[in-house]
PDB file of C-alpha atoms in Angstrom:
ATOM      1  CA  MET A   1      -0.275   0.256  -0.008  1.00 62.00           C
ATOM      2  CA  THR A   2       1.902   2.975  -0.889  1.00 54.00           C
ATOM      3  CA  THR A   3       0.166   6.810   0.028  1.00 57.00           C
ATOM      4  CA  SER A   4       2.774   9.109  -1.316  1.00 58.00           C
ATOM      5  CA  PRO A   5       6.220   9.731  -2.938  1.00 60.00           C
ATOM      6  CA  LYS A   6       7.298  10.554   0.638  1.00 87.00           C
ATOM      7  CA  PHE A   7       5.859   7.449   2.469  1.00 95.00           C
ATOM      8  CA  ARG A   8       4.715   3.838   1.851  1.00 95.00           C
ATOM      9  CA  ILE A   9       2.679   2.231   4.984  1.00 96.00           C
ATOM     10  CA  ARG A  10       3.172  -1.913   5.400  1.00 95.00           C
ATOM     11  CA  ASP A  11       2.228  -4.752   7.545  1.00 95.00           C
ATOM     12  CA  ALA A  12       3.843  -5.077   9.843  1.00 96.00           C
ATOM     13  CA  GLY A  13       5.414  -8.048  10.880  1.00 93.00           C
ATOM     14  CA  ALA A  14       7.006  -8.339   6.290  1.00 92.00           C
ATOM     15  CA  VAL A  15      10.499  -6.955   8.331  1.00 93.00           C
ATOM     16  CA  GLU A  16      13.146  -7.788  11.001  1.00 93.00           C
ATOM     17  CA  GLY A  17      12.850  -5.890  14.378  1.00 94.00           C
ATOM     18  CA  ASP A  18       8.945  -4.739  13.870  1.00 96.00           C
ATOM     19  CA  ASP A  19       8.597  -5.840  16.730  1.00 96.00           C
ATOM     20  CA  GLN A  20      10.871  -3.766  18.474  1.00 95.00           C
ATOM     21  CA  PHE A  21      10.655  -0.785  16.794  1.00 96.00           C
ATOM     22  CA  VAL A  22       6.613  -1.129  17.405  1.00 97.00           C
ATOM     23  CA  VAL A  23       7.812  -1.709  20.947  1.00 97.00           C
ATOM     24  CA  ALA A  24      10.490   1.078  21.384  1.00 96.00           C
ATOM     25  CA  ALA A  25       8.072   3.555  19.473  1.00 96.00           C
ATOM     26  CA  PHE A  26       5.122   2.964  22.237  1.00 97.00           C
ATOM     27  CA  ASP A  27       8.030   4.219  25.064  1.00 96.00           C
ATOM     28  CA  ALA A  28       8.831   7.137  23.370  1.00 95.00           C
ATOM     29  CA  VAL A  29       5.635   8.625  22.360  1.00 95.00           C
ATOM     30  CA  ILE A  30       4.897   8.885  26.616  1.00 96.00           C
ATOM     31  CA  PRO A  31       7.682  10.696  27.873  1.00 96.00           C
ATOM     32  CA  TYR A  32       5.957  12.701  24.071  1.00 93.00           C
ATOM     33  CA  LEU A  33       2.419  12.847  26.016  1.00 93.00           C
ATOM     34  CA  THR A  34       4.103  14.000  29.570  1.00 94.00           C
ATOM     35  CA  SER A  35       5.831  17.005  27.580  1.00 92.00           C
ATOM     36  CA  ILE A  36       1.923  18.692  26.162  1.00 91.00           C
ATOM     37  CA  GLY A  37      -0.375  17.294  28.724  1.00 92.00           C
ATOM     38  CA  SER A  38      -1.632  14.070  28.192  1.00 92.00           C
ATOM     39  CA  HIS A  39       0.266  11.970  30.680  1.00 90.00           C
ATOM     40  CA  GLU A  40      -3.403  11.067  31.620  1.00 92.00           C
ATOM     41  CA  GLN A  41      -3.639   9.065  28.197  1.00 92.00           C
ATOM     42  CA  TRP A  42      -0.996   6.389  28.506  1.00 94.00           C
ATOM     43  CA  GLY A  43      -0.496   6.833  32.319  1.00 95.00           C
ATOM     44  CA  THR A  44       4.175   8.217  33.009  1.00 95.00           C
ATOM     45  CA  ILE A  45       5.283   4.070  33.520  1.00 96.00           C
ATOM     46  CA  PRO A  46       6.980   2.804  29.715  1.00 96.00           C
ATOM     47  CA  PHE A  47       4.881  -0.061  27.745  1.00 96.00           C
ATOM     48  CA  SER A  48       8.747  -2.575  27.862  1.00 97.00           C
ATOM     49  CA  HIS A  49       8.571  -2.041  32.059  1.00 97.00           C
ATOM     50  CA  ARG A  50       4.007  -3.518  32.005  1.00 97.00           C
ATOM     51  CA  GLU A  51       3.567  -6.405  32.963  1.00 97.00           C
ATOM     52  CA  GLY A  52       2.875  -8.866  29.659  1.00 97.00           C
ATOM     53  CA  TRP A  53       2.627  -5.842  26.787  1.00 96.00           C
ATOM     54  CA  VAL A  54       5.967  -6.935  25.461  1.00 97.00           C
ATOM     55  CA  ASP A  55       4.048 -10.042  25.020  1.00 97.00           C
ATOM     56  CA  GLU A  56       1.140  -9.677  23.844  1.00 97.00           C
ATOM     57  CA  THR A  57       2.182  -7.171  22.094  1.00 96.00           C
ATOM     58  CA  VAL A  58       4.810  -9.575  20.120  1.00 96.00           C
ATOM     59  CA  GLN A  59       2.032 -12.245  19.369  1.00 96.00           C
ATOM     60  CA  GLN A  60      -0.327  -9.077  18.163  1.00 96.00           C
ATOM     61  CA  ILE A  61       2.449  -8.881  15.241  1.00 96.00           C
ATOM     62  CA  GLU A  62       2.919 -12.335  14.357  1.00 94.00           C
ATOM     63  CA  ASP A  63      -0.726 -13.279  14.378  1.00 92.00           C
ATOM     64  CA  SER A  64      -1.545  -9.447  12.392  1.00 92.00           C
ATOM     65  CA  SER A  65       1.541 -10.734   9.954  1.00 91.00           C
ATOM     66  CA  LYS A  66      -0.125 -13.987   9.250  1.00 89.00           C
ATOM     67  CA  SER A  67      -3.730 -12.030   8.902  1.00 83.00           C
ATOM     68  CA  SER A  68      -2.619 -10.258   5.628  1.00 78.00           C
ATOM     69  CA  ALA A  69      -1.978 -13.674   4.492  1.00 66.00           C
ATOM     70  CA  PHE A  70      -5.696 -13.637   3.845  1.00 65.00           C
ATOM     71  CA  GLN A  71      -7.005 -11.693   1.083  1.00 56.00           C
ATOM     72  CA  GLY A  72     -11.485 -13.027   1.804  1.00 54.00           C
ATOM     73  CA  ASP A  73     -13.185 -13.665   4.371  1.00 50.00           C
ATOM     74  CA  GLN A  74     -10.704 -14.101   6.797  1.00 51.00           C
ATOM     75  CA  ASN A  75      -9.923 -10.959   7.144  1.00 49.00           C
ATOM     76  CA  LYS A  76     -13.379  -9.613   9.270  1.00 64.00           C
ATOM     77  CA  ASN A  77     -14.759  -9.048  12.653  1.00 78.00           C
ATOM     78  CA  GLY A  78     -12.412  -7.316  15.395  1.00 86.00           C
ATOM     79  CA  VAL A  79      -9.461  -9.694  13.223  1.00 89.00           C
ATOM     80  CA  LEU A  80      -6.264  -6.922  13.486  1.00 93.00           C
ATOM     81  CA  ARG A  81      -4.118  -5.491  11.406  1.00 94.00           C
ATOM     82  CA  ILE A  82      -0.507  -3.618  12.217  1.00 97.00           C
ATOM     83  CA  PHE A  83       0.385  -0.787   9.075  1.00 97.00           C
ATOM     84  CA  ILE A  84       4.031   0.899   9.321  1.00 98.00           C
ATOM     85  CA  VAL A  85       4.171   3.562   7.606  1.00 98.00           C
ATOM     86  CA  GLU A  86       8.314   4.521   6.512  1.00 96.00           C
ATOM     87  CA  LYS A  87       9.853   7.533   4.405  1.00 94.00           C
ATOM     88  CA  GLU A  88      12.393   7.143   1.940  1.00 90.00           C
ATOM     89  CA  CYS A  89      15.748   8.261   3.269  1.00 84.00           C
ATOM     90  CA  ASN A  90      18.943   9.205   1.708  1.00 73.00           C
ATOM     91  CA  ALA A  91      21.796   7.622   4.431  1.00 60.00           C
ATOM     92  CA  ASP A  92      23.943  10.260   2.622  1.00 55.00           C
ATOM     93  CA  GLY A  93      22.211  13.337   2.729  1.00 47.00           C
ATOM     94  CA  PRO A  94      20.707  15.491   5.152  1.00 48.00           C
ATOM     95  CA  GLU A  95      18.564  12.729   6.667  1.00 53.00           C
ATOM     96  CA  TYR A  96      20.625  10.555   7.839  1.00 53.00           C
ATOM     97  CA  PHE A  97      19.200   9.300  10.744  1.00 56.00           C
ATOM     98  CA  ASP A  98      21.135   7.800  14.395  1.00 58.00           C
ATOM     99  CA  ARG A  99      21.071   4.009  13.318  1.00 58.00           C
ATOM    100  CA  PRO A 100      21.072   2.814  15.881  1.00 64.00           C
ATOM    101  CA  LEU A 101      18.786   4.846  16.990  1.00 68.00           C
ATOM    102  CA  ALA A 102      16.583   3.333  13.717  1.00 79.00           C
ATOM    103  CA  HIS A 103      14.206   0.801  12.450  1.00 89.00           C
ATOM    104  CA  TYR A 104      14.649   0.740   8.415  1.00 85.00           C
ATOM    105  CA  ARG A 105      15.038  -1.526   5.691  1.00 90.00           C
ATOM    106  CA  VAL A 106      16.589  -1.872   2.190  1.00 87.00           C
ATOM    107  CA  SER A 107      14.517  -2.655  -0.911  1.00 88.00           C
ATOM    108  CA  SER A 108      15.729  -4.633  -3.993  1.00 88.00           C
ATOM    109  CA  ASP A 109      16.572  -1.012  -6.078  1.00 88.00           C
ATOM    110  CA  ARG A 110      18.614  -0.322  -2.711  1.00 87.00           C
ATOM    111  CA  ARG A 111      16.419   2.501  -0.955  1.00 88.00           C
ATOM    112  CA  ARG A 112      15.870   3.206   2.586  1.00 88.00           C
ATOM    113  CA  TYR A 113      12.540   3.542   4.285  1.00 92.00           C
ATOM    114  CA  LEU A 114      12.736   4.494   7.407  1.00 93.00           C
ATOM    115  CA  SER A 115       9.618   3.775  10.452  1.00 96.00           C
ATOM    116  CA  VAL A 116       8.323   6.250  11.428  1.00 96.00           C
ATOM    117  CA  GLY A 117       4.992   4.728  12.763  1.00 97.00           C
ATOM    118  CA  PHE A 118       2.388   2.157  12.821  1.00 98.00           C
ATOM    119  CA  ALA A 119      -1.658   1.810  13.005  1.00 98.00           C
ATOM    120  CA  PHE A 120      -3.541  -0.772  14.641  1.00 97.00           C
ATOM    121  CA  VAL A 121      -7.038  -2.002  12.452  1.00 96.00           C
ATOM    122  CA  ARG A 122     -10.189  -3.971  13.116  1.00 94.00           C
ATOM    123  CA  GLU A 123     -12.838  -4.664  10.755  1.00 92.00           C
ATOM    124  CA  ASN A 124     -16.258  -4.398  11.488  1.00 92.00           C
ATOM    125  CA  TRP A 125     -15.244  -4.006  15.211  1.00 91.00           C
ATOM    126  CA  ILE A 126     -16.228  -1.426  18.050  1.00 89.00           C
ATOM    127  CA  PRO A 127     -14.746  -1.855  21.218  1.00 89.00           C
ATOM    128  CA  GLY A 128     -16.770  -2.093  24.449  1.00 87.00           C
ATOM    129  CA  TYR A 129     -16.209   1.249  26.140  1.00 86.00           C
ATOM    130  CA  ILE A 130     -17.006   3.229  22.583  1.00 85.00           C
ATOM    131  CA  GLU A 131     -20.856   0.415  22.335  1.00 84.00           C
ATOM    132  CA  SER A 132     -21.158   1.364  26.199  1.00 86.00           C
ATOM    133  CA  GLN A 133     -21.115   5.472  25.510  1.00 84.00           C
ATOM    134  CA  LYS A 134     -25.656   4.766  24.713  1.00 82.00           C
ATOM    135  CA  HIS A 135     -25.911   9.360  23.078  1.00 85.00           C
ATOM    136  CA  LEU A 136     -23.369   7.858  20.539  1.00 82.00           C
ATOM    137  CA  GLN A 137     -25.436   6.632  17.660  1.00 81.00           C
ATOM    138  CA  ILE A 138     -24.012   3.994  15.159  1.00 80.00           C
ATOM    139  CA  LEU A 139     -26.023   2.229  12.477  1.00 81.00           C
ATOM    140  CA  GLU A 140     -25.506  -1.224  11.239  1.00 80.00           C
ATOM    141  CA  ALA A 141     -25.071  -0.916   8.438  1.00 76.00           C
ATOM    142  CA  GLU A 142     -21.560   1.556   9.458  1.00 81.00           C
ATOM    143  CA  ARG A 143     -21.440  -1.127  13.115  1.00 80.00           C
ATOM    144  CA  GLU A 144     -21.259  -4.416  10.694  1.00 82.00           C
ATOM    145  CA  ASN A 145     -19.134  -2.890   7.896  1.00 91.00           C
ATOM    146  CA  ASN A 146     -16.326  -0.574   9.455  1.00 92.00           C
ATOM    147  CA  ILE A 147     -12.740   0.317   9.551  1.00 94.00           C
ATOM    148  CA  TYR A 148     -11.291   1.303  13.043  1.00 94.00           C
ATOM    149  CA  LEU A 149      -8.174   2.158  13.326  1.00 96.00           C
ATOM    150  CA  GLU A 150      -7.738   2.031  16.747  1.00 95.00           C
ATOM    151  CA  VAL A 151      -4.321   3.438  18.021  1.00 96.00           C
ATOM    152  CA  MET A 152      -1.898   4.948  15.924  1.00 97.00           C
ATOM    153  CA  VAL A 153       1.661   6.928  17.246  1.00 97.00           C
ATOM    154  CA  THR A 154       4.492   7.949  15.418  1.00 96.00           C
ATOM    155  CA  ASP A 155       7.852   7.535  16.454  1.00 95.00           C
ATOM    156  CA  CYS A 156       8.922  10.528  18.240  1.00 92.00           C
ATOM    157  CA  ARG A 157      13.024   9.273  18.365  1.00 91.00           C
ATOM    158  CA  VAL A 158      13.013  11.174  14.674  1.00 90.00           C
ATOM    159  CA  GLY A 159      12.592  14.503  15.127  1.00 88.00           C
ATOM    160  CA  SER A 160      10.735  15.621  11.865  1.00 89.00           C
ATOM    161  CA  LEU A 161      11.669  13.255   9.607  1.00 89.00           C
ATOM    162  CA  ARG A 162       7.618  11.547  11.619  1.00 92.00           C
ATOM    163  CA  HIS A 163       6.064  15.416   9.879  1.00 93.00           C
ATOM    164  CA  GLY A 164       3.055  14.149   7.465  1.00 95.00           C
ATOM    165  CA  ALA A 165       3.512  10.073   8.626  1.00 96.00           C
ATOM    166  CA  GLY A 166       0.427  10.784  11.248  1.00 95.00           C
ATOM    167  CA  SER A 167      -2.091  12.177   7.613  1.00 95.00           C
ATOM    168  CA  ALA A 168       0.373   8.781   5.382  1.00 96.00           C
ATOM    169  CA  LEU A 169      -1.062   6.036   7.403  1.00 96.00           C
ATOM    170  CA  ILE A 170      -4.582   7.932   7.657  1.00 96.00           C
ATOM    171  CA  GLN A 171      -5.148   7.453   3.868  1.00 96.00           C
ATOM    172  CA  GLY A 172      -4.254   4.753   3.059  1.00 96.00           C
ATOM    173  CA  ILE A 173      -6.246   3.074   5.610  1.00 96.00           C
ATOM    174  CA  ARG A 174      -9.322   4.701   4.352  1.00 95.00           C
ATOM    175  CA  ASP A 175      -7.572   3.155   1.387  1.00 95.00           C
ATOM    176  CA  TYR A 176      -7.942  -0.020   2.112  1.00 94.00           C
ATOM    177  CA  GLY A 177     -10.766   0.659   3.281  1.00 94.00           C
ATOM    178  CA  ARG A 178     -12.905   1.787  -0.148  1.00 94.00           C
ATOM    179  CA  LYS A 179     -10.345  -1.341  -1.204  1.00 93.00           C
ATOM    180  CA  LYS A 180     -12.514  -3.473   0.839  1.00 91.00           C
ATOM    181  CA  GLN A 181     -15.766  -2.100   0.886  1.00 92.00           C
ATOM    182  CA  LYS A 182     -16.007  -0.552   4.206  1.00 93.00           C
ATOM    183  CA  LYS A 183     -18.559   2.380   4.502  1.00 90.00           C
ATOM    184  CA  ALA A 184     -17.390   3.745   7.188  1.00 91.00           C
ATOM    185  CA  PHE A 185     -14.190   4.219   8.393  1.00 93.00           C
ATOM    186  CA  CYS A 186     -14.003   5.799  12.716  1.00 90.00           C
ATOM    187  CA  LEU A 187     -11.291   7.003  14.390  1.00 88.00           C
ATOM    188  CA  ASP A 188     -10.320   6.470  17.978  1.00 86.00           C
ATOM    189  CA  GLY A 189      -8.991   9.531  20.057  1.00 84.00           C
ATOM    190  CA  TRP A 190      -8.037  10.012  23.307  1.00 82.00           C
ATOM    191  CA  ALA A 191     -10.846  13.430  24.338  1.00 80.00           C
ATOM    192  CA  GLY A 192      -8.787  13.774  27.598  1.00 83.00           C
ATOM    193  CA  ASN A 193      -6.019  17.421  27.652  1.00 82.00           C
ATOM    194  CA  ASP A 194      -8.032  19.702  25.942  1.00 81.00           C
ATOM    195  CA  LYS A 195      -8.610  17.455  22.763  1.00 75.00           C
ATOM    196  CA  LYS A 196      -5.197  18.180  21.959  1.00 72.00           C
ATOM    197  CA  LEU A 197      -3.924  14.662  20.219  1.00 71.00           C
ATOM    198  CA  VAL A 198      -7.298  15.050  17.862  1.00 67.00           C
ATOM    199  CA  GLN A 199      -7.215  18.770  16.855  1.00 60.00           C
TER     200      GLN A 199
END
């Protein structure tokens, strides 16, 4: 799945170390959220320090990678798909990045793609905490035929190289939903801290 000349979207699990990238990016977002006053969203403890979280996340990436091999009805009803957004980078130019902190791949034509974010996506699924909000009117057609963007994170460690990655992810996931003829695209966004994360 492509989005723009700058960004590409691919399935998580396709490149060695994707699991480590997702864990590290989740950890890196905690100080950022704290810095903008949004620490109540996910707390202040790094995800990797939470009991069982790393194992669960690695398993989710493995399961997502397996489900991406199926193009039919197997990817319905809440099955998690994880997508990674990458930015093409020139290793010798001004976009040079610190290798120990970077997760990148080199394509067959020798282009370098730096992982800059990811998204957790489900089909035909509404989480229980949304279902319990009786004031939200979700049409039955939308409930049964949707793409649900559950989590989206860009990697704070790569600085300005991540700019535009969120938009690219959203566009790529919308395109994915259109290809699968979904009727609704739902986004989950934390509304705390005066909605700073969703503005």
